[in-house]
Coordinates of C-alpha atoms and ligand atoms in Angstrom, one line a residue:
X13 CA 14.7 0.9 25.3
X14 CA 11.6 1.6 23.2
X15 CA 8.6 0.4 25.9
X16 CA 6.4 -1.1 23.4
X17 CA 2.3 -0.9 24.2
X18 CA 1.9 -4.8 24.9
X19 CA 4.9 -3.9 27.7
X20 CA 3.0 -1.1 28.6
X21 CA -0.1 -3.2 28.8
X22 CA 1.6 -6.3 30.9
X23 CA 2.8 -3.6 33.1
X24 CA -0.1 -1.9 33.6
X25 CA -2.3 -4.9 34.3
X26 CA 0.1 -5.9 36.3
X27 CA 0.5 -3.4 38.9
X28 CA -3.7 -2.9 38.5
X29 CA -3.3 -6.6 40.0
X30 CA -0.6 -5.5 42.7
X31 CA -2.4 -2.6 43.8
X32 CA -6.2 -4.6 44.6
X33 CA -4.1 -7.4 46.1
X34 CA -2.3 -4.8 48.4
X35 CA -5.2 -3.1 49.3
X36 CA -7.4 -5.9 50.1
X37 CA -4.1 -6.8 52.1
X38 CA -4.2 -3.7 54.3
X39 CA -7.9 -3.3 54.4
X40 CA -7.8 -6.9 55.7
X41 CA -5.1 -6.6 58.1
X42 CA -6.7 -3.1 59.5
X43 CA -9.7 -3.4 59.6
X44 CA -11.6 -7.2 59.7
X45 CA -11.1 -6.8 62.9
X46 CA -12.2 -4.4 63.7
X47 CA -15.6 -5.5 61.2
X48 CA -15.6 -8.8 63.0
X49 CA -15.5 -7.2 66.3
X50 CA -18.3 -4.7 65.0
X51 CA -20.3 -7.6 63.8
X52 CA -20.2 -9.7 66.8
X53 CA -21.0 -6.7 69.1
X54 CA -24.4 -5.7 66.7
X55 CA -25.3 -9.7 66.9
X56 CA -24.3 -9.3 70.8
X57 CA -26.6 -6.4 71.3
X58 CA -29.5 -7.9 69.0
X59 CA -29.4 -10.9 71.4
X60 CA -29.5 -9.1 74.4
X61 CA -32.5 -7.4 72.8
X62 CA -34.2 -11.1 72.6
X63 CA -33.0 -12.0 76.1
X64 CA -34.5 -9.0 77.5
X65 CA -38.0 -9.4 75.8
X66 CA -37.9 -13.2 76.8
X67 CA -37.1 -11.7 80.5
X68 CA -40.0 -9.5 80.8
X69 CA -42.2 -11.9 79.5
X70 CA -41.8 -13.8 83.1
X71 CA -41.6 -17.1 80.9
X72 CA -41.8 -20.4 83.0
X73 CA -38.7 -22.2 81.2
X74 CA -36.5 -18.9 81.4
X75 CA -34.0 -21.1 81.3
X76 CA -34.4 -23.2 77.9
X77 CA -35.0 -19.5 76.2
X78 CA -31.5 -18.7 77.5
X79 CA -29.6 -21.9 76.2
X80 CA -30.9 -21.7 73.0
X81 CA -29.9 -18.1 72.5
X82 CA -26.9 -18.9 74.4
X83 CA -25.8 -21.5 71.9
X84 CA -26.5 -20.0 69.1
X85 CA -24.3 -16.9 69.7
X86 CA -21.8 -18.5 72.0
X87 CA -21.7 -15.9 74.2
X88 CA -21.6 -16.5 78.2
X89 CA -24.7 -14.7 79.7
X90 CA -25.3 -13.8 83.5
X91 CA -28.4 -12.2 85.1
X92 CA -27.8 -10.9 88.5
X93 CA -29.2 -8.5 90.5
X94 CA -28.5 -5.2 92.7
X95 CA -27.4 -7.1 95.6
X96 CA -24.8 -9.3 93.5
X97 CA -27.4 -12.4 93.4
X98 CA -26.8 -14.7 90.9
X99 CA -30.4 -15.2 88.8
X100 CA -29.0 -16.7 85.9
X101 CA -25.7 -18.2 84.9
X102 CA -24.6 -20.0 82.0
X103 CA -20.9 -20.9 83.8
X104 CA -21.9 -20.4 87.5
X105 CA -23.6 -22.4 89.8
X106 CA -22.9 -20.5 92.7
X107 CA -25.7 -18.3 94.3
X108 CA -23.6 -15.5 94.9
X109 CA -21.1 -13.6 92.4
X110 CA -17.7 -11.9 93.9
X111 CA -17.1 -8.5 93.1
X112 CA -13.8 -8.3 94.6
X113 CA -12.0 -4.9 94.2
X114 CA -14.5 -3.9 92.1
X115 CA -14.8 -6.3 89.8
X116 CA -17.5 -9.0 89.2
X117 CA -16.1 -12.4 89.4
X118 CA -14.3 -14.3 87.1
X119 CA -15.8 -14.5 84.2
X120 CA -18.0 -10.8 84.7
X121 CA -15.7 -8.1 83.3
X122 CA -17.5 -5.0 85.0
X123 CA -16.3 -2.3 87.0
X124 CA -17.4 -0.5 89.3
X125 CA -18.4 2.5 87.5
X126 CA -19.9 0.4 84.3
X127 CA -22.0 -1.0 87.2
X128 CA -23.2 2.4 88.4
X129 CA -23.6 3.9 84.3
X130 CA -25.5 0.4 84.0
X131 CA -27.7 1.4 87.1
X132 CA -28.2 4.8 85.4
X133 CA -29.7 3.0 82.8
X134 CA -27.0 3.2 80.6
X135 CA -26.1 -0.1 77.9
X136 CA -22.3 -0.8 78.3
X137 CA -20.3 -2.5 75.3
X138 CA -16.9 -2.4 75.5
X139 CA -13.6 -5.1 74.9
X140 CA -11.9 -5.9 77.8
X141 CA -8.3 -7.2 77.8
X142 CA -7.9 -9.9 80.7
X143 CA -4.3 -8.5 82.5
X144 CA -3.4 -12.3 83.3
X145 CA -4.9 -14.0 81.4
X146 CA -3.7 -13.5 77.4
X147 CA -7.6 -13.3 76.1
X148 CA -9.6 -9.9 75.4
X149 CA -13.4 -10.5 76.0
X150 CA -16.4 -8.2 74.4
X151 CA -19.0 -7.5 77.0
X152 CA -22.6 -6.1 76.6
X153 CA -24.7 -5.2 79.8
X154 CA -27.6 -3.5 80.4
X155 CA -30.2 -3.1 83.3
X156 CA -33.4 -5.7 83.1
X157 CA -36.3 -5.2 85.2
X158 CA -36.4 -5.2 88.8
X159 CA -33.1 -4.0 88.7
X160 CA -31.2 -7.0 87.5
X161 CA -28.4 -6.4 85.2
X162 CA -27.8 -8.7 82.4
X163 CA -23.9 -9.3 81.3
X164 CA -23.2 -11.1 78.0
X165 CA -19.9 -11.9 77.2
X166 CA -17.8 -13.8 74.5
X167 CA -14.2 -13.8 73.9
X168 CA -12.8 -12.0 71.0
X169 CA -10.2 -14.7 71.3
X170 CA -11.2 -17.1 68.3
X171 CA -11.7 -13.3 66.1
X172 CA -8.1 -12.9 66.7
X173 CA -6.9 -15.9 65.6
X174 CA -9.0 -16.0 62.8
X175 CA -8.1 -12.8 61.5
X176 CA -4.8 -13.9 61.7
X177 CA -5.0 -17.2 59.9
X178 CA -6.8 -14.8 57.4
X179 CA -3.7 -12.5 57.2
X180 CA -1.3 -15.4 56.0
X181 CA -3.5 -17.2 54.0
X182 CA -4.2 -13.5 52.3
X183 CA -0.5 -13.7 51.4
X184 CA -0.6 -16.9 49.8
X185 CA -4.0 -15.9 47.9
X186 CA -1.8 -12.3 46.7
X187 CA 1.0 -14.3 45.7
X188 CA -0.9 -16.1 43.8
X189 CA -3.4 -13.7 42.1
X190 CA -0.3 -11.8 41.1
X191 CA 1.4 -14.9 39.4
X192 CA -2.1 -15.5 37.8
X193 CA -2.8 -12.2 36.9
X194 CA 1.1 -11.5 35.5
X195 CA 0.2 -14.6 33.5
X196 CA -3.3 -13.4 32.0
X197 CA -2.0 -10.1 31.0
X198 CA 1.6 -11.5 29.7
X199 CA -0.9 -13.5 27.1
X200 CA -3.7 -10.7 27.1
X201 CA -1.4 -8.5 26.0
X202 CA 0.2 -10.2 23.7
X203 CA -3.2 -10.8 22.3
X204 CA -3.7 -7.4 22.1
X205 CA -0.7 -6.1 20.4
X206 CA -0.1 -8.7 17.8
X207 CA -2.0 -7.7 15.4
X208 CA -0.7 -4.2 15.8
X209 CA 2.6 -5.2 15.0
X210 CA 1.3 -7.4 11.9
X211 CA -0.7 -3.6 11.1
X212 CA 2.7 -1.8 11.4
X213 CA 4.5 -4.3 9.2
X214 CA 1.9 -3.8 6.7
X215 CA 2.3 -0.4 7.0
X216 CA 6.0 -0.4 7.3
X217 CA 6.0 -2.1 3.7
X218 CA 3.9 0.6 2.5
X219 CA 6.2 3.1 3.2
X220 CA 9.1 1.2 1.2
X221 CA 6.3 1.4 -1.6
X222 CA 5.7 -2.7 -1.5
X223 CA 1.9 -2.8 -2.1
X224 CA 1.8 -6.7 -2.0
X225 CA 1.5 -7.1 1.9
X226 CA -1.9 -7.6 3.1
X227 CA -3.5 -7.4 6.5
X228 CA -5.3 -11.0 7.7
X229 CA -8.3 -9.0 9.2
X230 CA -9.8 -11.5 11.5
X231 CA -11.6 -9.3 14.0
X232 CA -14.8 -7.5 13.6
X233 CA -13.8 -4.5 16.2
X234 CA -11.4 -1.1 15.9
X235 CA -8.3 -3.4 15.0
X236 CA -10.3 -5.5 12.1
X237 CA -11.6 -2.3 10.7
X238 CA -8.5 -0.3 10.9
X239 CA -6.9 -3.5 9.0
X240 CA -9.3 -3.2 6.0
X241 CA -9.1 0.6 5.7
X242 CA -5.7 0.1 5.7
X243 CA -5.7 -2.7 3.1
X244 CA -7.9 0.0 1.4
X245 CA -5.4 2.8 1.5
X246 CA -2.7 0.0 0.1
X247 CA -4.4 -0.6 -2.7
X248 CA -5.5 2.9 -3.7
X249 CA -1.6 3.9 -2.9
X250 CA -0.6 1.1 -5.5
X251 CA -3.6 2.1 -8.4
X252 CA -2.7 5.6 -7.9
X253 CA 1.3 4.7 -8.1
X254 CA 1.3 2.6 -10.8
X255 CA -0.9 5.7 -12.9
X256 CA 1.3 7.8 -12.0
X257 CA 4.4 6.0 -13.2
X258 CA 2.6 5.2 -16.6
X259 CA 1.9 9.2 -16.6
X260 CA 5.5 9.8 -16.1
X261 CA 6.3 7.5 -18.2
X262 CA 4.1 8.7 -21.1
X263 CA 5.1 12.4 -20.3
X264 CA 8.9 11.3 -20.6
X265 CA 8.2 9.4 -24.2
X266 CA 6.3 12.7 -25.5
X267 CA 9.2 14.8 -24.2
X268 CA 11.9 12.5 -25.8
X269 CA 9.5 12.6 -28.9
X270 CA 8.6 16.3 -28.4
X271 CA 12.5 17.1 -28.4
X272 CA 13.4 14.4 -31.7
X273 CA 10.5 16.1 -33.4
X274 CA 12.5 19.7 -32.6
X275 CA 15.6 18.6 -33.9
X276 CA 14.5 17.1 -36.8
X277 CA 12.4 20.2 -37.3
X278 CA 16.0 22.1 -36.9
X279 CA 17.8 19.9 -39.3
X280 CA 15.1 19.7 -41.7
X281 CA 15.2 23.5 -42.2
X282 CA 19.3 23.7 -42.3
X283 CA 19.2 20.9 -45.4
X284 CA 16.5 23.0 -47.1
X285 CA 18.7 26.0 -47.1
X286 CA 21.5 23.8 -47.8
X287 CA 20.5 22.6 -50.6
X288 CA 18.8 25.7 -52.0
X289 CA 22.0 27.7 -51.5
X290 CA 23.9 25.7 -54.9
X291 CA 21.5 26.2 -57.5
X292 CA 20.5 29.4 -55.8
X293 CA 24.0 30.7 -55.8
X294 CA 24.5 29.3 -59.6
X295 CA 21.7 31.1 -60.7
X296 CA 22.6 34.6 -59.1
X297 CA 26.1 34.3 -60.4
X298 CA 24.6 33.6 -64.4
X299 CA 22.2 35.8 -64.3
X300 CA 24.3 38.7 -63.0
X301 CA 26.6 37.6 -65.9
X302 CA 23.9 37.7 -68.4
X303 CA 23.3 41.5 -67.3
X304 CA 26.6 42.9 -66.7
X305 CA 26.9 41.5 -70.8
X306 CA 29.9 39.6 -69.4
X307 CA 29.3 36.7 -72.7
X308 CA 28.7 38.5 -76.0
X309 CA 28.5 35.7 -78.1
X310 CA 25.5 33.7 -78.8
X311 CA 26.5 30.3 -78.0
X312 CA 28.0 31.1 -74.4
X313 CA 24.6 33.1 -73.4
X314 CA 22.6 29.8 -74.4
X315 CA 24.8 28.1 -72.3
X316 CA 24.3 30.7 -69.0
X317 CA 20.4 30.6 -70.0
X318 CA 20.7 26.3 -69.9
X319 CA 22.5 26.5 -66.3
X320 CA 19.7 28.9 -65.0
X321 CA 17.0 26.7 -66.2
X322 CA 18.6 23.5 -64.8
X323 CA 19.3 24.7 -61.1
X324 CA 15.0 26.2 -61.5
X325 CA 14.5 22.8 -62.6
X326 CA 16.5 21.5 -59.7
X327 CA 15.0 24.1 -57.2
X328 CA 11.4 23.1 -58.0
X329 CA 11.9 19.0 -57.9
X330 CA 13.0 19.8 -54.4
X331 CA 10.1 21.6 -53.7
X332 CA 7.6 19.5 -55.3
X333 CA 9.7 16.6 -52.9
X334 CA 8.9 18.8 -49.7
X335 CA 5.7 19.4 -50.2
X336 CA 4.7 15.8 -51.5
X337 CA 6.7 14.8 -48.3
X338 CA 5.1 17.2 -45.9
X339 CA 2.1 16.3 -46.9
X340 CA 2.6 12.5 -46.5
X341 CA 4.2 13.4 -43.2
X342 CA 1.6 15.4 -41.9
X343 CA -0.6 12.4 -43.0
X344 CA -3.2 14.8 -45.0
X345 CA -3.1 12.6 -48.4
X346 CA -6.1 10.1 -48.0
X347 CA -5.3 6.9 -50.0
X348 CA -7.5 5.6 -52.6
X349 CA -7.2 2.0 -52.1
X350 CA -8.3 0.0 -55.3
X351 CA -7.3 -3.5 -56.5
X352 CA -5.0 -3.8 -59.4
X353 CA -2.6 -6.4 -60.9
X354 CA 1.0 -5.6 -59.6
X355 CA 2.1 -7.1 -62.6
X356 CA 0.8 -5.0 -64.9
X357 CA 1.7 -1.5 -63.5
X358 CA 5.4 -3.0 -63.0
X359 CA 5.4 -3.7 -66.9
X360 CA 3.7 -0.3 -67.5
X361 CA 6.5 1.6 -65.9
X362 CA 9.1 -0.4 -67.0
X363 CA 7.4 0.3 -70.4
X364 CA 8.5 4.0 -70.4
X365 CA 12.3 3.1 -69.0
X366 CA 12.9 1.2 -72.4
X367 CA 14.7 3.7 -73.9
X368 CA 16.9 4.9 -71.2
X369 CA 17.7 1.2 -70.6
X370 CA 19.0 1.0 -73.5
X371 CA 20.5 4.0 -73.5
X372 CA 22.8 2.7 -70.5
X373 CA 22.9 -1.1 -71.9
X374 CA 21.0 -2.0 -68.7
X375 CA 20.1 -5.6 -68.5
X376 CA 16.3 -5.9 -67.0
X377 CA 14.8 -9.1 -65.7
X378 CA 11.1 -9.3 -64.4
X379 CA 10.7 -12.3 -62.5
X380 CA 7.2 -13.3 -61.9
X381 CA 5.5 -16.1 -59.7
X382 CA 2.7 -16.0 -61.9
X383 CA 0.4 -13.6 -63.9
X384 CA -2.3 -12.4 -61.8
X385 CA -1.3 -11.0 -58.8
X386 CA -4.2 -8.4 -57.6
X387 CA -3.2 -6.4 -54.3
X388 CA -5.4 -3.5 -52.7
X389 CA -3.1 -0.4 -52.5
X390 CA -2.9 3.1 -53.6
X391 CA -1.6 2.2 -57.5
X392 CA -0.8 6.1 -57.9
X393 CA 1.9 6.1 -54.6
X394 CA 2.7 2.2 -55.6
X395 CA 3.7 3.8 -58.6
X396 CA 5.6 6.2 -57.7
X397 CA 7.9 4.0 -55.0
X398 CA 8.4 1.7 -57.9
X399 CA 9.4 4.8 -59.8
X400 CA 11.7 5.7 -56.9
X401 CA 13.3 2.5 -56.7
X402 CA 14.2 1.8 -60.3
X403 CA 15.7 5.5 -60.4
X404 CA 17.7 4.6 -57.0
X405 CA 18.8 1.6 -58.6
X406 CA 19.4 3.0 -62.3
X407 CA 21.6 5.7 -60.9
X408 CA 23.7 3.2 -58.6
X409 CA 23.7 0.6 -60.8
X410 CA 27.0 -1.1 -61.9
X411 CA 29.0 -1.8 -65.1
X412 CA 27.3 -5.1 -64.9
X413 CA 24.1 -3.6 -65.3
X414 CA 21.9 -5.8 -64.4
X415 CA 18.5 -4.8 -63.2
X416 CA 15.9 -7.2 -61.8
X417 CA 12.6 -6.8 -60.5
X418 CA 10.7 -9.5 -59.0
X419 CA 7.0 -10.0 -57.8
X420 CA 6.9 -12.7 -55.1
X421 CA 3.5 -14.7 -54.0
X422 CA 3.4 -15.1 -50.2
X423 CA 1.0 -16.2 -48.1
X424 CA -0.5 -13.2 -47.3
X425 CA 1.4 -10.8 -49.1
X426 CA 3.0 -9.9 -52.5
X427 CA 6.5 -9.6 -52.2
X428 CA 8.0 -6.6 -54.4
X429 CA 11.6 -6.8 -54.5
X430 CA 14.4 -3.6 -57.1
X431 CA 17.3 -5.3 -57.3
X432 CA 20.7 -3.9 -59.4
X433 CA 23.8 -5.0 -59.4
X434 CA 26.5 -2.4 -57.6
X435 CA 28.2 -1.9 -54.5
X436 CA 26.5 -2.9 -50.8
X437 CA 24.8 -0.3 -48.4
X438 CA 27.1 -0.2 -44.8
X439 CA 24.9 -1.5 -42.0
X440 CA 25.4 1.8 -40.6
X441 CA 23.3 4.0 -43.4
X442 CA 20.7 0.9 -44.0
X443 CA 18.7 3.2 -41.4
X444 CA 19.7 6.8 -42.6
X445 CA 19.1 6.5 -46.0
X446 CA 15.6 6.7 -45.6
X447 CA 15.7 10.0 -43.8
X448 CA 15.3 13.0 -45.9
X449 CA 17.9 14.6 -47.9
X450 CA 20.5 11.8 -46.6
X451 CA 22.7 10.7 -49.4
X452 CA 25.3 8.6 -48.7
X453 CA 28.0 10.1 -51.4
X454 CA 26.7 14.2 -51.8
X455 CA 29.1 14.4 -55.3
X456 CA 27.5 11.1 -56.6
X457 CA 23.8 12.5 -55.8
X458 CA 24.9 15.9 -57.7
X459 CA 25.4 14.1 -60.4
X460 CA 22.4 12.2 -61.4
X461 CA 20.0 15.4 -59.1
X462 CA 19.1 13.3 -56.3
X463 CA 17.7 15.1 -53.9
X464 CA 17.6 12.7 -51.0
X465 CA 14.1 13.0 -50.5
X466 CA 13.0 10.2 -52.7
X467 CA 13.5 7.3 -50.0
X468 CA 11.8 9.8 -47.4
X469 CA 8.9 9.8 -49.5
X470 CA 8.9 6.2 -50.5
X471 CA 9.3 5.3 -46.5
X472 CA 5.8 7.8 -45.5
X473 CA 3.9 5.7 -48.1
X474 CA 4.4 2.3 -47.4
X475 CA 3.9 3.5 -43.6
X476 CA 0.4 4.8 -45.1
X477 CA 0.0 1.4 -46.5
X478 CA 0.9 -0.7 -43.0
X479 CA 3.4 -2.2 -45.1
X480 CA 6.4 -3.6 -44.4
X481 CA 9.9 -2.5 -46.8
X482 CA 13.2 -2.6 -46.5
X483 CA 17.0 -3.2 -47.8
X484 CA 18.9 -6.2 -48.5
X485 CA 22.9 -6.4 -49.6
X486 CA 23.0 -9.0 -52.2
X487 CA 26.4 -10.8 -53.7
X488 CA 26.0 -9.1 -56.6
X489 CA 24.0 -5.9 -55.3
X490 CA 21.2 -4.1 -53.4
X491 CA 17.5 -5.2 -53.5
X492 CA 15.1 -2.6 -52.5
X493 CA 11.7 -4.2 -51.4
X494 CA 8.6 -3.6 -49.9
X495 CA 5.1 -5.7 -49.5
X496 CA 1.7 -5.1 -50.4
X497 CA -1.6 -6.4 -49.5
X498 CA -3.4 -9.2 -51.4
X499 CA -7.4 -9.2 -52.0
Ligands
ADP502 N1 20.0 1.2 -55.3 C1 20.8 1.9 -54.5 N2 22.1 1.5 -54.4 C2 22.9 2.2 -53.6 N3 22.6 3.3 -52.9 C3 21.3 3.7 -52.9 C4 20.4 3.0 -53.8 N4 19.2 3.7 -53.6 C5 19.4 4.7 -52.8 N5 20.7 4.7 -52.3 C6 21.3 5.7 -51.4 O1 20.3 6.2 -50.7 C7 20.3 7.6 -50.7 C8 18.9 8.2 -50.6 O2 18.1 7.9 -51.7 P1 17.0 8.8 -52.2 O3 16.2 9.2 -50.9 O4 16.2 8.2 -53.3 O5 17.7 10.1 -52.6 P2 18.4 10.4 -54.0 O6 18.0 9.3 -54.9 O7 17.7 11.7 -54.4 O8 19.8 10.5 -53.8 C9 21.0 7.9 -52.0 O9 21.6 9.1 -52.1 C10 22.0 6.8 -52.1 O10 23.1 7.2 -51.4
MG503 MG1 16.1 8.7 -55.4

């Protein structure tokens, strides 16, 4: 099992308590005492320093000196002299003390050689353990004046005891300061760590990459600080995250766009050479016809000269497309925007389709909201998209053929809208048509010399513009339109 730190803590603390309990314990048991025992014997000798300066003194009332000390150390004290003469005695009131085999009455623990040390001059303190009686007495003696030995003794008795009352009630006070102090460190500890693990679930949500946990910091010391660097770090981590996931992001969309641009660039250049290789090929054929003198008459060498100026022709409409493109592509043409009547122009170009119109009993209809609508727009490029559109729909138009432009006044805008009858654009090629050289039927575009550029090029200048444009399938037809800005 993982040991976690507020474990590790309680534990600690714990045993920190166990030990000082334990020791105080044995030091205690061993040695108070031995302390009391030390204690009593420096207070005995300090008194039997007073006694024997009261003593010399040869004070009247030796006696009332010796009560008062006597009391206040409750001790036993005995004065007698060389000869075994009582001279003072707090128990006896005999004259005479026994010193039966060698020791000094009942209540005088001396033998017979402390008496000759004490003679010698010598200070005696030593315990003495009664043999019948179960008591153990401490005993101080020393030699007065005029030979007199003083003996001062008290029994250790009431030490004993109250060491041992101490021992047990010891117990009780170590049960108890380990209960208290297991308690203080349970919640101590817990103190301690929770806001550790509330760091390290912060933390551990970091690491999942979840920025929105925070750290409550509540404290002002290591813990509080470490918090708020780590709320920091969070919210760098995120900043620096989310930038990097936009870079990606960004790097990804100019790679995608990087890789469309490549293919178109690869397409682009296989439907130039596509469609160069036709008249290309045409005119190679005629002209090495015209040199090898394959046609002799007149008439037939017209006719190879009028098929090598038609694919030129062809072959320099498509490059006048590409480059009109290319430049609108590569967004080098600068528009001059000016303000003209929409009107107008559309009845100025339709102006120069008269005759073909008629030429291919084409029906037009102009349908205006009213006269003067002014828009701000290139009018040359405006031009030519109408141009484009009316050729579109000419060559697509129908046996109905019925051609209708209309000029619509919106809010904002002026609504331009090609409309011929003829068959519906697929949903499919609504979007393709306006990429270059697409043409839905190839045969079809042969025929009239559509490029497929025209829509490519109509496309780049309304972008130019910001306009909008766009395709509609009719009941009857197609309507080309496209918007323009009013003044
Ligand atoms: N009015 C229209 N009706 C039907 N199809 C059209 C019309 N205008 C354009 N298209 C389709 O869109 C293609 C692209 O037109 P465009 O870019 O002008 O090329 P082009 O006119 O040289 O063929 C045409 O080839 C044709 O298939
Ligand atoms: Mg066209």
């Amino acid at each position: 099992m993982k040991k976690s730190i507020g474990m590790k803590l309680f534990i600690g603390i714990t045993c920190f308590v166990v030990i000082i309990v334990s020791l105080s314990w044995i030091l205690n048991t061993k040695y108070l005492e031995k302390y009391y025992i030390k204690k009593k014997s420096d207070n005995l000798i300090q008194y039997g320093e007073e006694i024997k300066s009261v003593y010399n003194k040869d004070i009247d009332d030796m006696d009332l000196a010796f009560m008062k000390i006597e009391n206040q150390i409750g001790a036993d004290i005995t004065i007698f002299s060389k000869n075994g003469q009582i001279q003072y005695s707090s128990i006896f009131n005999e004259q005479k003390i026994g010193m039966g085999n060698g020791k000094m009455g009942r209540n005088v623990h001396l033998m017979k050689e402390d008496l000759e040390k004490i003679f010698n001059g010598e200070r005696i303190l030593k315990t003495y353990q009664h043999p019948r009686v179960e008591a153990k007495f401490l005993v101080l003696s020393f030699l007065l004046k005029n030979d007199n030995v003083l003996v001062l003794e008290t029994s250790v008795a009431s030490i004993t005891e109250s060491v041992e009352i101490a021992k047990d009630f010891y117990i009780y006070i170590g049960i108890i300061s380990l209960i208290l102090g297991a308690i203080v460190a349970f919640f101590y500890s817990r103190r301690f760590t929770k806001p550790i693990i509330e760091l390290n679930n912060v933390a551990k949500s970091m690491a999942k990459l979840d920025f929105s946990q925070k750290y409550d910091v509540k404290t002002d010391d290591e813990i509080g600080e470490l918090g708020k660097t780590i709320n920091d770090l969070s919210e760098q981590l995120n900043r620096k995250i989310i930038e990097l996931n936009e870079a990606n992001e960004r790097l990804k969309e100019d790679i995608e766009k990087e890789k469309k641009i490549d293919a178109m660039r690869k397409e682009f250049i296989s439907s130039v050479s596509h469609e160069l290789k036709t008249p290309i090929s045409l005119i190679q054929g005629y002209a090495e016809g015209l040199k090898d003198n394959i046609v002799t008459d007149e008439e037939n060498k017209n006719f190879y000269c009028d098929v090598i100026t038609d694919e030129t022709a062809k072959m320099e409409k498509l490059v006048k497309g590409l480059l009109e493109l290319s430049q609108i592509e590569s967004r080098s043409v600068k528009l001059e925007n000016k303000i003209f009547n929409i009107g107008s122009l559309v009845e100025q170009i339709v102006n120069k389709y008269k005759p073909i119109l008629k030429d291919k009993n084409i029906n037009l209809i102009i349908d205006h909201d009213d006269k003067e609508l002014k828009v701000k727009a290139d009018i040359s490029k405006i031009e030519q998209v109408l141009v484009n559109f009316i050729n579109n729909a000419i060559n697509h138009i129908d046996e109905n053929g019925k051609l209708k432009i209309s000029l619509k006044n919106d809010q904002e805008k002026i609504r331009v809208g090609v409309c011929n009858t003829g068959s519906n654009i697929p949903k499919e090629e609504m979007d393709r048509i306006w990429e270059s050289f697409y043409k839905i039927d190839k045969s079809r575009a042969r025929e009239y010399g559509g490029t497929g550029l025209g829509l490519s090029i109509v496309k780049g200048i309304l972008e130019l513009h910001n306009n909008d444009f766009g395709i509609l399938n009719r009941d009857e037809g197609v309507e080309f339109w496209f918007e323009l800005n009013k003044i």
